[in-house]
């Protein structure tokens, strides 16, 4: 540790700290535009100037380390000042230069009200300018359907360039020209293709880069802000939902270093318009092949009449990818009271059985644990498409060096280099004898990621056993480290497996139920599975998607911003999503629909409120009450998996996520996501040609 004195306060700081970090550790507030904690240091803006006693000029505190300070001859600690007249004058001079060419169009700027330049101009700006020349004018650039440019406002902090290069791993933004002629643009003004590109809007300290779908929609002081959890993938990224009245206006990231740091994917951020489109806002009944509006009473009576003559073994339920723990628990309770063991939350057919133990289906290394890993094998997954933020975490670890990566399965651009070992199960069977096996065996914390591309197949159980055997052979599981990690694609999946939403004794799987072996089938937001003709289908969901098109009775539910619900992410972390808005029309929360339906069916569920439901949930599964914690999983389960055996076929492993932007009914209802999908497909097609 190094002793320094900041504004008269003596503190000890690590020598690797920058002067900016040291000053902030002492409680000083340092203004900045270009510096960001998660990006490399550029030292462009000079707003962070401080005084180092003994140095005749102000120093850029972001670009100088504590260890680089010249020692005092008498051995006393260096003195740093952040509030002296010299420092203030220097910062005011920098601000004057920054505002020389700025258009000062705050009244029409979407950044107004949450702009770093506005905030710091209040502290260091002046009420007039000494600059008499014409302001610089820069042509706005097209960089895609998500990010709107107004480059007259740009102060060349280069945060956007550093993010796209370092974090997103797609070097599409760059600077041309020098000095006053410097402009930030994409190559030949093409659209950005990264799944994380919209994070540059949050990073931009001025209004040069703003959200194109959100342009001129609202001001920040009009919005009600609610902390919640994302369900577009299985990571459970921390988000903030901003609403005006009953309408969700935008979604922004929150900082959670254990999960998403401060990034979210473009799908998470821009799926907002899908929450308003193609919504189910009243019950419907199918008569003579056509759906007609109905009342709740009519819908419930129709379901009861259809269920009455049906044997309980012929009633089934399939749970979708966006369901919360409460409605899944209520559905399982209802099916139990009806006497049916036909319930399944694995609509994509992943070969995972919770009876094998939690460690068999969790991302055991944890998301943050990726940064401690020192070798990685990816089996049947495309993290860039299945969990873009997790892929950025892998890239972050890769950039630190000494992190060999290999892939078995689909060959794709993952934004980092890797050894491609092969496409199928034969490669996985022989992994112990491969050259890369030495990297895993020699690693202190080796990591294996198994994706749905391996598990969502008919031979998924055999592939899972092979992966578990490889984990044992290669020393992936050690004292204090479990590197066997399953990457799920559905937000509801781990919670459903924790609740045991798989077929009971003699029960049918989702594929069997959808194939027509049941007579009455409940779909709880299940839109990714085709139901064959025959069963009477009751669909509880939010959008007019595949499930609603097949349904005989539609019961309108609540989307994730419209309900308070518990989700469990891919690493087993229990998270609470809060209600930010209300469902449209006559739509109701899913658990409340099931509770009301149980009355009509004569098997009343024993809870009349959400707190009562949660009490029952916690009593049956205590780990659900430990919000933001991961219940420990016994690694012995992986050894049992390895002994399961099985004969996998030779088909290549492919990620089930073929289109990143259209993976669920909310995304498919979004015009913004449709535009992004079309653009991405065009880029892939031209690249293939």
XYZ file of C-alpha atoms in Angstrom:
689
model
C 0.000 0.000 0.000
C 1.110 3.579 -0.677
C 0.416 6.566 1.561
C -0.889 9.727 -0.109
C -2.668 12.833 1.124
C -5.818 13.899 -0.767
C -7.314 17.277 0.185
C -5.712 16.999 3.603
C -6.825 13.395 4.238
C -4.113 10.754 4.499
C -5.053 7.342 3.074
C -3.393 4.077 2.037
C -4.104 2.940 -1.525
C -2.768 0.087 -3.683
C 0.069 1.245 -5.958
C -1.817 0.008 -9.059
C -4.611 2.545 -8.468
C -4.857 5.514 -10.792
C -4.809 8.944 -9.172
C -8.522 9.221 -10.003
C -9.295 6.008 -8.088
C -7.101 7.137 -5.193
C -8.892 10.490 -4.960
C -12.303 8.796 -5.052
C -11.173 6.366 -2.341
C -10.500 9.454 -0.200
C -14.026 10.743 -0.885
C -13.179 13.353 -3.512
C -15.463 13.767 -6.540
C -13.568 13.797 -9.840
C -15.428 14.831 -13.020
C -14.731 12.788 -16.152
C -16.022 12.104 -19.656
C -13.677 9.583 -21.248
C -12.736 7.493 -18.215
C -14.892 4.445 -17.480
C -14.185 1.744 -14.908
C -14.749 -1.141 -17.339
C -12.883 0.279 -20.348
C -9.233 0.931 -21.090
C -7.831 4.364 -20.237
C -7.735 6.889 -23.079
C -7.012 10.206 -21.348
C -8.886 12.146 -24.035
C -11.108 14.645 -22.275
C -8.763 16.090 -19.564
C -11.749 16.882 -17.364
C -10.260 14.903 -14.467
C -7.345 17.313 -13.909
C -5.983 17.536 -10.357
C -3.011 19.205 -8.699
C -0.016 17.122 -7.591
C 2.026 19.254 -5.207
C 5.531 19.596 -6.633
C 4.375 19.242 -10.257
C 3.984 22.632 -11.984
C 0.964 21.784 -14.148
C -2.368 19.981 -13.593
C -2.281 16.211 -14.099
C -4.876 14.019 -15.813
C -5.752 11.786 -12.866
C -7.190 8.935 -14.969
C -3.978 8.382 -16.936
C -1.388 8.389 -14.127
C -0.890 5.650 -11.568
C -0.065 6.036 -7.901
C 3.145 4.072 -8.482
C 4.181 6.607 -11.165
C 4.226 9.561 -8.751
C 7.772 10.899 -8.228
C 8.635 10.495 -4.532
C 9.204 13.511 -2.303
C 12.852 14.012 -1.415
C 12.067 14.015 2.307
C 10.083 10.767 2.057
C 6.747 12.353 3.000
C 3.524 11.215 1.249
C 2.595 12.916 -2.018
C -0.093 15.567 -1.693
C -2.976 15.662 -4.197
C -5.445 18.545 -4.354
C -8.801 18.369 -6.142
C -10.455 21.626 -5.028
C -7.790 24.344 -5.318
C -8.254 27.438 -7.552
C -5.653 25.990 -9.933
C -7.710 22.811 -10.393
C -10.980 24.673 -10.784
C -9.534 27.041 -13.384
C -8.087 24.111 -15.329
C -11.415 22.256 -15.373
C -13.296 25.401 -16.391
C -10.849 25.815 -19.269
C -11.446 22.233 -20.406
C -15.212 22.716 -20.197
C -14.954 25.915 -22.251
C -13.108 24.019 -24.977
C -15.643 21.170 -24.921
C -18.538 23.598 -25.361
C -16.899 25.523 -28.221
C -18.392 23.244 -30.883
C -21.249 21.725 -28.914
C -24.609 22.742 -30.480
C -26.238 23.456 -27.075
C -29.500 21.854 -28.261
C -30.516 20.393 -24.897
C -34.269 21.134 -25.364
C -34.460 18.699 -28.304
C -31.814 16.204 -27.123
C -32.929 12.810 -25.798
C -30.040 12.858 -23.347
C -31.477 15.953 -21.637
C -31.981 15.397 -17.936
C -29.469 12.539 -17.671
C -26.482 14.044 -19.482
C -22.977 14.122 -17.991
C -22.122 17.231 -20.003
C -25.133 19.085 -18.588
C -24.275 18.053 -15.038
C -20.636 19.059 -15.247
C -21.370 22.271 -17.144
C -23.457 23.302 -14.140
C -20.352 22.973 -11.972
C -17.602 24.158 -14.328
C -19.291 25.987 -17.204
C -19.692 29.743 -17.759
C -22.620 31.781 -19.028
C -20.918 33.076 -22.176
C -18.340 32.031 -24.769
C -15.223 33.734 -26.057
C -15.298 31.705 -29.282
C -16.427 33.785 -32.283
C -15.860 31.378 -35.210
C -18.500 29.142 -36.777
C -19.174 25.910 -34.915
C -17.943 22.690 -36.427
C -20.663 20.714 -38.240
C -20.494 16.927 -38.596
C -22.783 14.815 -40.747
C -24.883 12.293 -38.814
C -23.964 8.679 -39.521
C -26.121 5.602 -40.058
C -24.903 2.879 -37.709
C -28.003 0.674 -37.587
C -31.651 0.586 -36.465
C -30.912 0.820 -32.727
C -28.475 3.710 -32.240
C -29.306 7.219 -33.420
C -26.397 9.578 -34.120
C -26.153 13.330 -33.682
C -22.430 13.752 -34.145
C -22.406 17.557 -33.770
C -22.653 16.800 -30.048
C -19.717 14.354 -29.985
C -16.792 15.313 -27.744
C -14.538 12.445 -28.995
C -14.313 10.685 -25.636
C -14.027 7.355 -27.605
C -15.993 5.377 -25.014
C -18.113 3.875 -27.809
C -15.039 2.791 -29.780
C -13.425 1.192 -26.753
C -16.637 -0.625 -25.802
C -17.246 -2.101 -29.247
C -13.613 -3.196 -29.544
C -12.927 -4.414 -26.023
C -16.251 -5.584 -24.536
C -18.476 -6.416 -27.512
C -15.518 -7.742 -29.491
C -16.802 -6.390 -32.809
C -14.469 -3.640 -33.993
C -17.014 -1.701 -36.011
C -16.646 1.828 -34.614
C -13.544 3.901 -35.232
C -12.264 7.443 -35.689
C -11.276 9.103 -38.937
C -9.438 12.397 -39.289
C -7.481 14.343 -36.696
C -8.121 17.288 -34.415
C -11.225 19.243 -35.338
C -11.766 16.954 -38.347
C -11.986 13.813 -36.220
C -15.235 11.881 -36.723
C -16.483 8.636 -35.168
C -18.187 6.286 -37.583
C -18.576 2.673 -38.700
C -16.680 1.293 -41.662
C -18.361 2.715 -44.791
C -21.283 3.787 -42.556
C -22.630 0.256 -42.271
C -24.903 -0.934 -39.488
C -23.335 -2.275 -36.310
C -23.851 -6.023 -35.899
C -23.015 -6.660 -32.230
C -25.775 -7.973 -29.960
C -24.532 -5.537 -27.303
C -24.277 -2.405 -29.451
C -26.914 -0.332 -27.632
C -24.760 -0.178 -24.504
C -22.885 2.652 -26.256
C -25.986 4.806 -25.628
C -25.525 4.393 -21.869
C -21.797 5.026 -22.187
C -22.069 8.191 -24.289
C -21.635 11.132 -21.867
C -23.388 13.549 -24.243
C -26.275 13.162 -26.700
C -24.194 12.040 -29.690
C -25.471 8.449 -29.474
C -29.062 7.947 -28.352
C -31.651 5.192 -28.627
C -33.326 5.312 -32.042
C -36.524 3.391 -31.069
C -36.922 5.612 -27.977
C -36.274 8.915 -29.819
C -38.472 11.801 -28.591
C -40.651 9.390 -26.563
C -40.310 10.747 -23.017
C -38.198 12.751 -20.585
C -36.528 11.001 -17.650
C -38.392 13.017 -15.026
C -41.737 11.802 -16.426
C -40.895 8.153 -15.784
C -41.442 5.824 -12.864
C -38.406 3.623 -12.365
C -38.716 0.000 -11.184
C -35.877 -2.432 -10.523
C -36.476 -5.824 -12.097
C -34.937 -8.866 -13.796
C -34.606 -9.666 -17.499
C -36.137 -12.872 -18.912
C -34.934 -12.726 -22.535
C -32.298 -15.340 -21.708
C -31.370 -17.467 -18.697
C -28.825 -15.035 -17.195
C -31.301 -12.900 -15.249
C -29.594 -9.593 -16.010
C -30.411 -6.755 -13.611
C -32.580 -4.172 -15.366
C -34.558 -1.034 -14.640
C -37.977 -0.711 -16.247
C -39.121 2.872 -16.847
C -42.873 3.386 -17.193
C -45.180 6.311 -17.872
C -48.682 5.615 -16.650
C -49.507 2.030 -17.664
C -46.992 1.911 -20.512
C -43.438 0.561 -20.420
C -41.286 3.200 -22.135
C -37.783 1.768 -21.933
C -35.534 -0.796 -20.271
C -32.057 0.057 -18.980
C -29.341 -1.987 -17.241
C -28.574 -1.957 -13.530
C -25.171 -2.781 -12.110
C -24.827 -6.347 -10.844
C -21.196 -7.474 -10.889
C -22.172 -11.091 -10.221
C -24.354 -11.390 -13.322
C -24.315 -8.733 -16.051
C -21.881 -6.111 -14.686
C -23.595 -3.100 -16.289
C -24.353 -4.422 -19.773
C -27.548 -5.818 -21.300
C -28.215 -7.264 -24.733
C -30.044 -5.377 -27.468
C -32.966 -7.805 -27.222
C -33.344 -7.078 -23.514
C -33.306 -3.331 -24.120
C -35.393 -2.954 -27.274
C -38.088 -5.605 -26.872
C -40.295 -2.885 -25.346
C -42.536 -2.357 -28.375
C -43.298 -6.095 -28.360
C -44.994 -5.625 -24.982
C -47.638 -3.427 -26.654
C -48.185 -5.387 -29.875
C -50.367 -8.464 -30.513
C -51.326 -8.579 -26.836
C -54.085 -10.826 -25.545
C -56.345 -8.597 -23.456
C -59.487 -10.737 -23.032
C -60.442 -14.435 -23.021
C -61.279 -16.144 -26.329
C -63.158 -19.324 -27.237
C -62.808 -21.270 -30.492
C -66.153 -22.026 -32.110
C -66.472 -23.572 -35.573
C -62.747 -23.066 -36.131
C -62.757 -19.365 -35.283
C -61.858 -17.539 -32.093
C -64.449 -15.251 -30.560
C -64.191 -12.946 -27.496
C -65.638 -14.361 -24.298
C -65.989 -13.600 -20.618
C -63.866 -15.224 -17.922
C -66.947 -17.067 -16.690
C -67.653 -18.499 -20.146
C -64.034 -19.542 -20.634
C -63.801 -21.267 -17.251
C -67.153 -23.035 -17.787
C -65.989 -24.321 -21.185
C -62.777 -25.720 -19.662
C -64.690 -27.342 -16.789
C -67.209 -28.972 -19.159
C -64.418 -30.298 -21.375
C -62.433 -31.644 -18.411
C -65.319 -33.343 -16.621
C -65.516 -36.560 -18.713
C -61.731 -36.808 -19.274
C -59.621 -39.274 -17.309
C -56.908 -37.540 -15.259
C -54.202 -39.498 -17.097
C -55.314 -37.739 -20.280
C -54.783 -34.202 -18.901
C -51.387 -32.552 -19.362
C -49.550 -29.250 -18.984
C -46.513 -27.718 -20.722
C -44.704 -24.713 -19.241
C -43.104 -22.030 -21.415
C -39.778 -20.222 -21.230
C -40.893 -16.971 -19.544
C -42.935 -18.330 -16.617
C -42.217 -17.244 -13.052
C -41.851 -19.649 -10.138
C -45.207 -18.709 -8.587
C -47.378 -19.652 -11.564
C -45.334 -22.807 -12.190
C -45.822 -23.856 -8.567
C -49.565 -23.122 -8.829
C -49.843 -25.103 -12.086
C -48.061 -28.108 -10.577
C -50.357 -27.881 -7.551
C -53.420 -27.765 -9.817
C -52.262 -30.735 -11.894
C -51.608 -32.680 -8.701
C -55.132 -31.959 -7.456
C -56.517 -33.078 -10.830
C -54.579 -36.326 -10.391
C -52.319 -35.914 -13.405
C -48.571 -36.612 -13.593
C -48.346 -35.142 -17.103
C -46.440 -31.892 -16.601
C -43.230 -30.760 -18.294
C -41.313 -27.471 -18.479
C -38.820 -28.754 -21.067
C -40.698 -27.778 -24.216
C -37.459 -27.876 -26.229
C -36.837 -31.454 -25.073
C -33.623 -30.926 -23.077
C -32.564 -34.207 -21.505
C -32.252 -33.027 -17.904
C -33.815 -34.767 -14.935
C -33.847 -32.913 -11.587
C -33.767 -36.309 -9.859
C -30.078 -36.433 -10.770
C -29.383 -33.478 -8.463
C -29.104 -29.699 -8.902
C -25.449 -29.844 -9.917
C -26.485 -31.746 -13.055
C -28.300 -28.732 -14.504
C -26.699 -25.597 -13.006
C -23.955 -23.326 -14.292
C -21.919 -24.510 -11.318
C -18.859 -22.321 -11.904
C -21.161 -19.246 -11.656
C -21.138 -16.405 -14.176
C -18.629 -14.350 -12.194
C -16.532 -17.522 -11.795
C -15.676 -17.363 -15.502
C -13.119 -14.715 -14.569
C -11.337 -17.221 -12.286
C -11.285 -20.014 -14.905
C -8.069 -20.729 -16.776
C -9.262 -23.078 -19.568
C -12.630 -23.463 -21.289
C -14.342 -26.153 -23.353
C -17.692 -25.221 -24.982
C -19.916 -28.171 -25.947
C -22.993 -27.639 -28.139
C -23.437 -23.948 -27.319
C -23.148 -20.613 -29.052
C -22.843 -18.207 -26.085
C -22.949 -15.170 -28.355
C -26.487 -16.018 -29.479
C -27.733 -17.804 -26.360
C -26.394 -15.394 -23.713
C -24.664 -12.371 -25.240
C -23.712 -10.831 -21.880
C -22.148 -14.080 -20.682
C -20.204 -14.225 -23.946
C -18.826 -10.761 -23.141
C -17.682 -12.124 -19.761
C -15.849 -14.982 -21.533
C -14.218 -12.442 -23.854
C -13.203 -10.322 -20.842
C -11.390 -13.313 -19.352
C -9.849 -14.191 -22.748
C -8.416 -10.669 -23.122
C -6.536 -11.103 -19.831
C -4.515 -13.904 -21.438
C -3.597 -17.501 -20.554
C -7.112 -18.718 -21.296
C -7.205 -21.463 -23.948
C -10.696 -22.051 -25.373
C -11.972 -24.955 -27.477
C -15.354 -25.627 -29.096
C -17.166 -28.849 -29.936
C -20.231 -28.153 -32.061
C -21.150 -25.248 -34.258
C -18.344 -23.160 -35.756
C -19.246 -19.499 -35.249
C -17.750 -16.063 -34.611
C -17.735 -15.845 -30.815
C -15.626 -12.606 -30.689
C -12.586 -14.508 -29.362
C -10.222 -17.078 -30.825
C -10.661 -20.763 -30.028
C -9.529 -24.216 -31.132
C -12.239 -25.944 -33.128
C -12.129 -29.607 -32.150
C -15.080 -31.025 -34.085
C -18.811 -30.980 -34.604
C -20.257 -34.042 -32.917
C -20.373 -36.669 -30.208
C -17.370 -38.581 -31.590
C -15.150 -35.609 -30.810
C -16.604 -35.397 -27.307
C -16.040 -39.134 -26.749
C -12.372 -38.766 -27.614
C -11.748 -35.468 -25.819
C -9.596 -37.104 -23.127
C -7.016 -38.076 -25.765
C -6.981 -34.729 -27.582
C -4.255 -32.105 -27.433
C -6.623 -29.632 -25.731
C -7.192 -32.129 -22.902
C -3.713 -31.275 -21.635
C -4.768 -27.640 -21.258
C -7.777 -28.683 -19.178
C -5.831 -31.175 -17.062
C -3.101 -28.629 -16.393
C -5.549 -25.870 -15.467
C -6.210 -24.938 -11.886
C -9.854 -24.045 -12.587
C -10.953 -25.684 -15.857
C -14.439 -24.901 -17.139
C -16.808 -26.906 -19.354
C -19.956 -25.216 -20.701
C -22.659 -27.584 -21.988
C -25.352 -25.919 -24.082
C -28.831 -26.756 -25.307
C -27.334 -27.716 -28.676
C -26.151 -30.891 -26.978
C -29.044 -31.417 -24.567
C -32.127 -30.591 -26.675
C -31.806 -33.699 -28.843
C -33.136 -37.245 -28.662
C -29.688 -38.402 -27.572
C -29.309 -35.494 -25.134
C -29.089 -37.763 -22.077
C -26.189 -39.691 -23.628
C -24.409 -36.455 -24.554
C -24.898 -35.101 -21.033
C -23.400 -38.312 -19.638
C -20.455 -37.986 -22.045
C -19.882 -34.378 -20.954
C -20.053 -35.394 -17.282
C -17.564 -38.225 -17.943
C -15.229 -35.754 -19.678
C -15.520 -33.451 -16.654
C -14.422 -36.288 -14.396
C -11.601 -37.464 -16.672
C -10.194 -33.954 -17.163
C -10.285 -32.865 -13.514
C -12.934 -30.190 -13.948
C -14.387 -30.857 -10.474
C -12.000 -30.190 -7.582
C -12.076 -29.058 -3.977
C -13.571 -25.564 -3.995
C -14.242 -25.596 -7.745
C -16.959 -27.169 -9.886
C -16.357 -26.280 -13.517
C -19.196 -28.394 -14.987
C -21.649 -25.735 -16.157
C -24.919 -26.009 -18.077
C -25.968 -22.945 -20.083
C -29.753 -22.770 -20.389
C -31.643 -20.666 -22.918
C -34.946 -20.248 -21.020
C -35.451 -17.929 -18.041
C -37.934 -20.321 -16.418
C -35.923 -23.516 -16.837
C -33.842 -23.765 -13.648
C -36.765 -22.646 -11.464
C -38.979 -25.268 -13.111
C -36.400 -28.008 -12.542
C -36.031 -26.903 -8.909
C -39.823 -27.242 -8.568
C -39.782 -30.668 -10.191
C -41.851 -29.742 -13.247
C -41.073 -32.950 -15.095
C -43.358 -35.933 -15.704
C -44.139 -37.993 -12.610
C -44.491 -41.775 -12.497
C -46.149 -42.844 -15.734
C -46.313 -39.211 -16.938
C -45.843 -37.987 -20.484
C -43.091 -35.651 -21.720
C -43.780 -32.366 -23.500
C -43.100 -33.928 -26.898
C -45.492 -36.803 -26.183
C -48.226 -34.486 -24.923
C -47.829 -32.191 -27.940
C -47.979 -35.258 -30.150
C -51.565 -35.929 -29.075
C -51.469 -38.562 -26.312
C -53.514 -36.328 -23.997
C -57.063 -35.054 -24.509
C -56.799 -31.743 -22.608
C -53.541 -29.789 -22.673
C -52.708 -26.638 -20.686
C -50.025 -24.386 -22.194
C -48.559 -21.917 -19.686
C -46.929 -19.507 -22.131
C -45.564 -22.423 -24.179
C -45.050 -20.997 -27.671
C -41.974 -22.884 -28.882
C -43.664 -26.252 -29.402
C -46.047 -27.446 -32.119
C -49.177 -29.152 -30.759
C -50.646 -31.761 -33.076
C -54.382 -31.798 -33.892
C -56.492 -33.613 -31.342
C -56.005 -32.273 -27.812
C -58.277 -29.564 -26.422
C -55.753 -26.775 -25.765
C -56.056 -24.149 -23.017
C -53.474 -21.412 -23.537
C -52.503 -19.013 -20.731
C -50.223 -16.370 -22.189
C -49.589 -12.830 -23.303
C -49.309 -12.730 -27.100
C -51.081 -14.017 -30.172
C -48.234 -16.375 -30.997
C -48.021 -20.084 -31.815
C -49.720 -21.240 -28.604
C -52.685 -18.893 -29.063
C -53.088 -19.908 -32.723
C -53.498 -23.529 -31.674
C -55.646 -22.847 -28.576
C -59.307 -23.724 -28.099
C -59.506 -21.438 -25.051
C -57.238 -18.419 -24.534
C -56.791 -16.944 -21.060
C -54.829 -13.649 -21.218
C -51.885 -13.461 -18.803
C -49.335 -10.876 -17.646
C -45.936 -10.252 -19.255
C -42.831 -10.078 -17.064
C -42.933 -6.279 -16.417
C -46.570 -6.650 -15.329
C -46.120 -9.040 -12.430
C -43.988 -9.634 -9.392
C -42.336 -13.012 -9.877
C -39.363 -15.103 -8.806
C -36.941 -16.420 -11.416
C -33.886 -18.645 -11.001
C -31.083 -17.987 -13.465
C -28.797 -20.525 -15.133
C -26.344 -20.526 -12.198
C -29.144 -21.167 -9.667
C -29.382 -17.587 -8.372
C -32.877 -16.796 -7.061
C -34.002 -13.361 -8.275
C -37.114 -11.238 -7.802
C -38.705 -9.369 -10.718
C -40.908 -6.467 -9.634
C -44.118 -5.265 -11.261
C -43.602 -2.032 -13.185
C -46.931 -1.837 -15.089
C -50.310 -3.566 -15.243
C -51.629 -6.104 -17.766
C -53.841 -4.690 -20.545
C -57.618 -5.014 -20.582
C -58.981 -8.074 -18.789
C -55.629 -9.855 -18.625
C -54.619 -11.162 -15.192
C -51.517 -12.531 -13.496
C -51.023 -16.181 -14.366
C -51.154 -17.537 -10.809
C -54.442 -15.668 -10.220
C -55.925 -17.250 -13.373
C -54.978 -20.720 -12.133
C -56.379 -19.972 -8.667
C -59.722 -18.804 -10.122
C -59.857 -21.749 -12.522
C -59.265 -24.222 -9.674
C -62.460 -22.981 -8.007
C -64.529 -23.775 -11.089
C -62.834 -27.173 -11.489
C -63.702 -28.083 -7.901
C -60.107 -28.448 -6.690
C -59.490 -25.096 -5.047
C -55.857 -24.045 -4.538
C -55.073 -23.025 -0.976
C -53.899 -19.439 -1.462
C -55.831 -16.288 -2.253
C -52.957 -13.807 -2.506
C -49.415 -13.654 -3.830
C -47.882 -13.568 -0.299
C -49.899 -16.666 0.638
C -48.764 -18.422 -2.544
C -45.152 -17.549 -1.762
C -45.498 -18.890 1.755
C -46.594 -22.230 0.295
C -43.743 -22.084 -2.238
C -41.168 -21.344 0.470
C -42.503 -24.119 2.695
C -42.099 -26.667 -0.096
C -38.834 -25.271 -1.519
C -37.034 -23.147 1.114
C -34.187 -21.971 -1.146
C -36.655 -19.807 -3.122
C -36.843 -17.362 -0.217
C -33.109 -16.609 -0.368
C -33.225 -13.818 -2.942
C -29.977 -13.136 -4.844
C -28.330 -16.210 -3.371
C -27.273 -19.512 -4.913
C -28.203 -22.636 -2.986
C -25.226 -25.054 -2.942
C -25.363 -28.086 -5.225
C -23.671 -31.424 -4.531
C -21.009 -32.110 -7.186
C -21.450 -35.850 -6.622
C -24.458 -35.643 -8.955
C -22.095 -35.161 -11.905
C -20.313 -38.414 -11.126
C -23.663 -40.232 -11.210
C -24.441 -38.605 -14.561
C -21.182 -39.885 -16.007
C -22.157 -43.484 -15.194
C -25.504 -43.168 -17.013
C -23.964 -44.027 -20.389
C -25.964 -44.114 -23.604
C -25.286 -44.179 -27.332
C -25.212 -40.708 -28.953
C -25.718 -40.420 -32.700
C -23.266 -38.806 -35.108
C -25.286 -35.707 -36.007
C -23.382 -32.426 -35.491
C -24.207 -30.311 -32.437
C -26.044 -27.105 -33.337
C -27.301 -24.272 -31.167
C -31.115 -24.176 -31.026
C -31.012 -20.354 -31.166
C -30.887 -19.722 -34.897
C -32.109 -16.114 -34.684
C -30.929 -14.139 -31.650
C -33.644 -11.502 -32.012
C -36.749 -13.731 -32.321
C -36.536 -16.293 -29.514
C -39.840 -15.704 -27.661
C -43.352 -14.322 -28.292
C -42.535 -10.843 -26.957
C -39.527 -10.523 -29.271
C -41.487 -11.872 -32.257
C -44.149 -9.199 -31.678
C -41.518 -6.430 -31.775
C -41.057 -4.470 -35.000
C -37.605 -3.359 -33.809
C -36.505 -6.972 -33.285
C -37.895 -7.900 -36.719
C -35.788 -5.156 -38.319
C -32.686 -6.299 -36.424
C -33.329 -9.892 -37.449
C -33.698 -8.991 -41.125
C -30.486 -6.951 -40.994
C -28.557 -9.745 -39.244
C -29.785 -12.328 -41.764
C -28.705 -10.077 -44.647
C -25.248 -9.680 -43.099
C -24.883 -13.451 -42.594
C -26.048 -14.107 -46.146
C -23.573 -11.651 -47.669
C -20.782 -13.076 -45.484
C -21.615 -16.598 -46.652
C -21.491 -15.499 -50.288
